[in-house]
């Protein structure tokens, strides 16, 4: 069981790290760069990014940590690295919060932006961007912080798990 717990924690940490990195990169590079573009370029770029990102390379590290963290919680509760249990629960709660932000805040904004027609005029593009950009950026920062905090809790859980020999 120790090997299963170790594998579960490491796989969840890798997923959390990939998500933290992705959302942080959007916060400190992608969105600031796109903020310097005109409305048409901004709307079209975000539409294409949002369409392209829904693929297995994104979905696996985004979805997989949740069941892995549930399994890691169950294993820790059964006596496999009990000292790590509070940190695993914290990682799960933080990851679930970030997941919820994505589903309830960022995805609806993405869906609304996706409905902007290709032939939208300057006023339509300006309105679409205004309805999207500030809220999306704000909620992306929130999920970047939550994913990073989840990763930190997971890394501490991995450390505690590794220091509990014979568990």
PDB file of C-alpha atoms in Angstrom:
ATOM      1  CA  UNK A   1       0.000   0.000   0.000  1.00  0.00           C
ATOM      2  CA  UNK A   2       2.899   2.352   0.613  1.00  0.00           C
ATOM      3  CA  UNK A   3       3.875   2.173  -3.055  1.00  0.00           C
ATOM      4  CA  UNK A   4       0.275   2.900  -4.106  1.00  0.00           C
ATOM      5  CA  UNK A   5       0.152   5.889  -1.746  1.00  0.00           C
ATOM      6  CA  UNK A   6       3.476   7.200  -3.046  1.00  0.00           C
ATOM      7  CA  UNK A   7       2.429   6.776  -6.676  1.00  0.00           C
ATOM      8  CA  UNK A   8      -0.940   8.403  -6.030  1.00  0.00           C
ATOM      9  CA  UNK A   9       0.598  11.403  -4.274  1.00  0.00           C
ATOM     10  CA  UNK A  10       3.262  11.901  -6.938  1.00  0.00           C
ATOM     11  CA  UNK A  11       0.803  11.604  -9.836  1.00  0.00           C
ATOM     12  CA  UNK A  12      -1.571  14.070  -8.170  1.00  0.00           C
ATOM     13  CA  UNK A  13       1.351  16.452  -7.552  1.00  0.00           C
ATOM     14  CA  UNK A  14       2.387  16.272 -11.200  1.00  0.00           C
ATOM     15  CA  UNK A  15      -1.163  17.108 -12.301  1.00  0.00           C
ATOM     16  CA  UNK A  16      -1.403  19.960  -9.798  1.00  0.00           C
ATOM     17  CA  UNK A  17       1.987  21.280 -10.935  1.00  0.00           C
ATOM     18  CA  UNK A  18       0.948  21.240 -14.581  1.00  0.00           C
ATOM     19  CA  UNK A  19      -2.272  23.105 -13.801  1.00  0.00           C
ATOM     20  CA  UNK A  20      -0.557  25.624 -11.529  1.00  0.00           C
ATOM     21  CA  UNK A  21       2.017  26.259 -14.247  1.00  0.00           C
ATOM     22  CA  UNK A  22      -0.574  26.637 -16.987  1.00  0.00           C
ATOM     23  CA  UNK A  23      -2.789  29.059 -15.096  1.00  0.00           C
ATOM     24  CA  UNK A  24       0.184  31.023 -13.751  1.00  0.00           C
ATOM     25  CA  UNK A  25       1.586  31.339 -17.293  1.00  0.00           C
ATOM     26  CA  UNK A  26      -1.738  32.785 -18.405  1.00  0.00           C
ATOM     27  CA  UNK A  27      -1.618  35.199 -15.446  1.00  0.00           C
ATOM     28  CA  UNK A  28       1.906  36.507 -15.994  1.00  0.00           C
ATOM     29  CA  UNK A  29       2.455  36.136 -19.748  1.00  0.00           C
ATOM     30  CA  UNK A  30      -0.469  35.185 -21.982  1.00  0.00           C
ATOM     31  CA  UNK A  31      -3.117  37.600 -20.748  1.00  0.00           C
ATOM     32  CA  UNK A  32      -0.753  40.567 -20.288  1.00  0.00           C
ATOM     33  CA  UNK A  33       0.459  39.951 -23.847  1.00  0.00           C
ATOM     34  CA  UNK A  34      -3.054  39.693 -25.237  1.00  0.00           C
ATOM     35  CA  UNK A  35      -4.079  42.825 -23.323  1.00  0.00           C
ATOM     36  CA  UNK A  36      -1.804  44.756 -25.692  1.00  0.00           C
ATOM     37  CA  UNK A  37      -3.710  43.642 -28.787  1.00  0.00           C
ATOM     38  CA  UNK A  38      -6.727  45.193 -30.447  1.00  0.00           C
ATOM     39  CA  UNK A  39     -10.209  43.843 -29.760  1.00  0.00           C
ATOM     40  CA  UNK A  40     -10.389  41.642 -32.859  1.00  0.00           C
ATOM     41  CA  UNK A  41      -7.019  40.002 -32.188  1.00  0.00           C
ATOM     42  CA  UNK A  42      -7.867  39.528 -28.519  1.00  0.00           C
ATOM     43  CA  UNK A  43     -11.270  37.924 -29.129  1.00  0.00           C
ATOM     44  CA  UNK A  44     -10.025  35.690 -31.950  1.00  0.00           C
ATOM     45  CA  UNK A  45      -6.931  34.578 -30.025  1.00  0.00           C
ATOM     46  CA  UNK A  46      -8.925  33.675 -26.901  1.00  0.00           C
ATOM     47  CA  UNK A  47     -11.539  31.868 -28.984  1.00  0.00           C
ATOM     48  CA  UNK A  48      -8.832  29.749 -30.607  1.00  0.00           C
ATOM     49  CA  UNK A  49      -7.013  29.108 -27.316  1.00  0.00           C
ATOM     50  CA  UNK A  50     -10.252  28.051 -25.625  1.00  0.00           C
ATOM     51  CA  UNK A  51     -11.097  25.693 -28.481  1.00  0.00           C
ATOM     52  CA  UNK A  52      -7.605  24.215 -28.684  1.00  0.00           C
ATOM     53  CA  UNK A  53      -7.143  23.603 -24.968  1.00  0.00           C
ATOM     54  CA  UNK A  54      -9.973  21.080 -24.660  1.00  0.00           C
ATOM     55  CA  UNK A  55      -7.861  18.010 -25.442  1.00  0.00           C
ATOM     56  CA  UNK A  56      -6.367  15.054 -23.638  1.00  0.00           C
ATOM     57  CA  UNK A  57      -3.113  16.836 -22.851  1.00  0.00           C
ATOM     58  CA  UNK A  58      -5.121  19.348 -20.803  1.00  0.00           C
ATOM     59  CA  UNK A  59      -7.952  17.153 -19.536  1.00  0.00           C
ATOM     60  CA  UNK A  60      -5.768  14.383 -18.063  1.00  0.00           C
ATOM     61  CA  UNK A  61      -3.756  16.578 -15.680  1.00  0.00           C
ATOM     62  CA  UNK A  62      -6.810  18.749 -14.992  1.00  0.00           C
ATOM     63  CA  UNK A  63      -9.225  15.918 -14.096  1.00  0.00           C
ATOM     64  CA  UNK A  64      -6.994  13.126 -12.789  1.00  0.00           C
ATOM     65  CA  UNK A  65      -5.779  14.783  -9.561  1.00  0.00           C
ATOM     66  CA  UNK A  66      -9.301  14.785  -8.109  1.00  0.00           C
ATOM     67  CA  UNK A  67      -9.828  11.007  -7.945  1.00  0.00           C
ATOM     68  CA  UNK A  68      -6.154  10.541  -7.063  1.00  0.00           C
ATOM     69  CA  UNK A  69      -6.514  12.892  -4.113  1.00  0.00           C
ATOM     70  CA  UNK A  70      -9.667  11.097  -2.984  1.00  0.00           C
ATOM     71  CA  UNK A  71      -7.748   7.803  -3.125  1.00  0.00           C
ATOM     72  CA  UNK A  72      -4.755   9.323  -1.316  1.00  0.00           C
ATOM     73  CA  UNK A  73      -7.119  10.631   1.386  1.00  0.00           C
ATOM     74  CA  UNK A  74      -8.683   7.189   1.823  1.00  0.00           C
ATOM     75  CA  UNK A  75      -5.285   5.500   2.011  1.00  0.00           C
ATOM     76  CA  UNK A  76      -3.967   8.008   4.534  1.00  0.00           C
ATOM     77  CA  UNK A  77      -7.136   7.652   6.625  1.00  0.00           C
ATOM     78  CA  UNK A  78      -6.576   3.870   6.678  1.00  0.00           C
ATOM     79  CA  UNK A  79      -3.194   4.373   8.305  1.00  0.00           C
ATOM     80  CA  UNK A  80      -0.904   4.875   5.317  1.00  0.00           C
ATOM     81  CA  UNK A  81       0.974   8.071   6.198  1.00  0.00           C
ATOM     82  CA  UNK A  82      -1.543   9.435   8.719  1.00  0.00           C
ATOM     83  CA  UNK A  83       0.654  12.496   9.349  1.00  0.00           C
ATOM     84  CA  UNK A  84       0.167  13.488   5.732  1.00  0.00           C
ATOM     85  CA  UNK A  85      -3.636  13.213   5.934  1.00  0.00           C
ATOM     86  CA  UNK A  86      -4.382  16.861   6.855  1.00  0.00           C
ATOM     87  CA  UNK A  87      -2.153  18.049   4.019  1.00  0.00           C
ATOM     88  CA  UNK A  88      -3.775  15.683   1.534  1.00  0.00           C
ATOM     89  CA  UNK A  89      -7.209  16.916   2.611  1.00  0.00           C
ATOM     90  CA  UNK A  90      -6.013  20.515   2.235  1.00  0.00           C
ATOM     91  CA  UNK A  91      -4.657  19.745  -1.233  1.00  0.00           C
ATOM     92  CA  UNK A  92      -7.961  18.132  -2.200  1.00  0.00           C
ATOM     93  CA  UNK A  93     -10.009  21.070  -0.888  1.00  0.00           C
ATOM     94  CA  UNK A  94      -7.800  23.615  -2.668  1.00  0.00           C
ATOM     95  CA  UNK A  95      -7.801  21.638  -5.914  1.00  0.00           C
ATOM     96  CA  UNK A  96     -11.574  21.232  -5.741  1.00  0.00           C
ATOM     97  CA  UNK A  97     -11.953  24.982  -5.159  1.00  0.00           C
ATOM     98  CA  UNK A  98      -9.771  25.724  -8.207  1.00  0.00           C
ATOM     99  CA  UNK A  99     -11.701  23.179 -10.261  1.00  0.00           C
ATOM    100  CA  UNK A 100     -14.955  24.858  -9.208  1.00  0.00           C
ATOM    101  CA  UNK A 101     -13.650  28.311 -10.147  1.00  0.00           C
ATOM    102  CA  UNK A 102     -12.754  26.997 -13.598  1.00  0.00           C
ATOM    103  CA  UNK A 103     -16.159  25.409 -14.109  1.00  0.00           C
ATOM    104  CA  UNK A 104     -18.302  28.191 -12.684  1.00  0.00           C
ATOM    105  CA  UNK A 105     -16.337  31.307 -13.661  1.00  0.00           C
ATOM    106  CA  UNK A 106     -13.814  30.833 -16.468  1.00  0.00           C
ATOM    107  CA  UNK A 107     -15.639  28.263 -18.597  1.00  0.00           C
ATOM    108  CA  UNK A 108     -18.903  30.283 -18.781  1.00  0.00           C
ATOM    109  CA  UNK A 109     -16.884  33.318 -19.862  1.00  0.00           C
ATOM    110  CA  UNK A 110     -15.116  31.172 -22.478  1.00  0.00           C
ATOM    111  CA  UNK A 111     -18.465  29.862 -23.733  1.00  0.00           C
ATOM    112  CA  UNK A 112     -19.903  33.364 -24.030  1.00  0.00           C
ATOM    113  CA  UNK A 113     -16.831  34.597 -25.916  1.00  0.00           C
ATOM    114  CA  UNK A 114     -17.016  31.607 -28.251  1.00  0.00           C
ATOM    115  CA  UNK A 115     -20.448  32.814 -29.427  1.00  0.00           C
ATOM    116  CA  UNK A 116     -19.035  36.059 -30.825  1.00  0.00           C
ATOM    117  CA  UNK A 117     -19.432  35.695 -34.590  1.00  0.00           C
ATOM    118  CA  UNK A 118     -16.471  35.914 -36.928  1.00  0.00           C
ATOM    119  CA  UNK A 119     -18.034  38.893 -38.675  1.00  0.00           C
ATOM    120  CA  UNK A 120     -18.668  40.902 -35.494  1.00  0.00           C
ATOM    121  CA  UNK A 121     -18.040  44.574 -35.943  1.00  0.00           C
ATOM    122  CA  UNK A 122     -15.835  46.822 -33.821  1.00  0.00           C
ATOM    123  CA  UNK A 123     -18.615  47.609 -31.337  1.00  0.00           C
ATOM    124  CA  UNK A 124     -19.476  43.922 -30.885  1.00  0.00           C
ATOM    125  CA  UNK A 125     -15.836  42.965 -30.412  1.00  0.00           C
ATOM    126  CA  UNK A 126     -15.296  45.770 -27.893  1.00  0.00           C
ATOM    127  CA  UNK A 127     -18.395  44.705 -25.937  1.00  0.00           C
ATOM    128  CA  UNK A 128     -17.402  41.028 -26.021  1.00  0.00           C
ATOM    129  CA  UNK A 129     -13.913  41.812 -24.775  1.00  0.00           C
ATOM    130  CA  UNK A 130     -15.239  44.099 -22.040  1.00  0.00           C
ATOM    131  CA  UNK A 131     -17.619  41.363 -20.848  1.00  0.00           C
ATOM    132  CA  UNK A 132     -14.812  38.801 -20.812  1.00  0.00           C
ATOM    133  CA  UNK A 133     -11.357  40.130 -20.058  1.00  0.00           C
ATOM    134  CA  UNK A 134     -11.383  41.595 -16.543  1.00  0.00           C
ATOM    135  CA  UNK A 135     -13.493  38.824 -15.024  1.00  0.00           C
ATOM    136  CA  UNK A 136     -11.578  36.050 -16.752  1.00  0.00           C
ATOM    137  CA  UNK A 137      -8.213  37.482 -15.688  1.00  0.00           C
ATOM    138  CA  UNK A 138      -9.391  37.924 -12.089  1.00  0.00           C
ATOM    139  CA  UNK A 139     -10.749  34.365 -11.813  1.00  0.00           C
ATOM    140  CA  UNK A 140      -7.708  32.928 -13.576  1.00  0.00           C
ATOM    141  CA  UNK A 141      -5.503  34.507 -10.917  1.00  0.00           C
ATOM    142  CA  UNK A 142      -7.681  32.956  -8.217  1.00  0.00           C
ATOM    143  CA  UNK A 143      -7.410  29.498  -9.736  1.00  0.00           C
ATOM    144  CA  UNK A 144      -3.660  29.930 -10.297  1.00  0.00           C
ATOM    145  CA  UNK A 145      -3.208  30.698  -6.593  1.00  0.00           C
ATOM    146  CA  UNK A 146      -5.486  27.803  -5.558  1.00  0.00           C
ATOM    147  CA  UNK A 147      -3.689  25.300  -7.801  1.00  0.00           C
ATOM    148  CA  UNK A 148      -0.318  26.519  -6.541  1.00  0.00           C
ATOM    149  CA  UNK A 149      -1.457  26.226  -2.922  1.00  0.00           C
ATOM    150  CA  UNK A 150      -2.797  22.737  -3.641  1.00  0.00           C
ATOM    151  CA  UNK A 151       0.567  21.789  -5.099  1.00  0.00           C
ATOM    152  CA  UNK A 152       2.345  23.156  -2.019  1.00  0.00           C
ATOM    153  CA  UNK A 153       0.126  21.100   0.291  1.00  0.00           C
ATOM    154  CA  UNK A 154       0.702  18.028  -1.863  1.00  0.00           C
ATOM    155  CA  UNK A 155       4.461  18.474  -1.846  1.00  0.00           C
ATOM    156  CA  UNK A 156       4.411  18.724   1.934  1.00  0.00           C
ATOM    157  CA  UNK A 157       2.247  15.588   2.076  1.00  0.00           C
ATOM    158  CA  UNK A 158       4.785  13.791  -0.134  1.00  0.00           C
ATOM    159  CA  UNK A 159       7.551  14.924   2.210  1.00  0.00           C
ATOM    160  CA  UNK A 160       5.670  13.710   5.289  1.00  0.00           C
ATOM    161  CA  UNK A 161       4.782  10.452   3.576  1.00  0.00           C
ATOM    162  CA  UNK A 162       8.423   9.868   2.718  1.00  0.00           C
ATOM    163  CA  UNK A 163       9.550  10.598   6.271  1.00  0.00           C
ATOM    164  CA  UNK A 164       7.083   8.128   7.826  1.00  0.00           C
ATOM    165  CA  UNK A 165       8.919   4.847   7.407  1.00  0.00           C
ATOM    166  CA  UNK A 166       7.021   1.680   8.082  1.00  0.00           C
ATOM    167  CA  UNK A 167       3.605   3.284   7.597  1.00  0.00           C
TER     168      UNK A 167
END
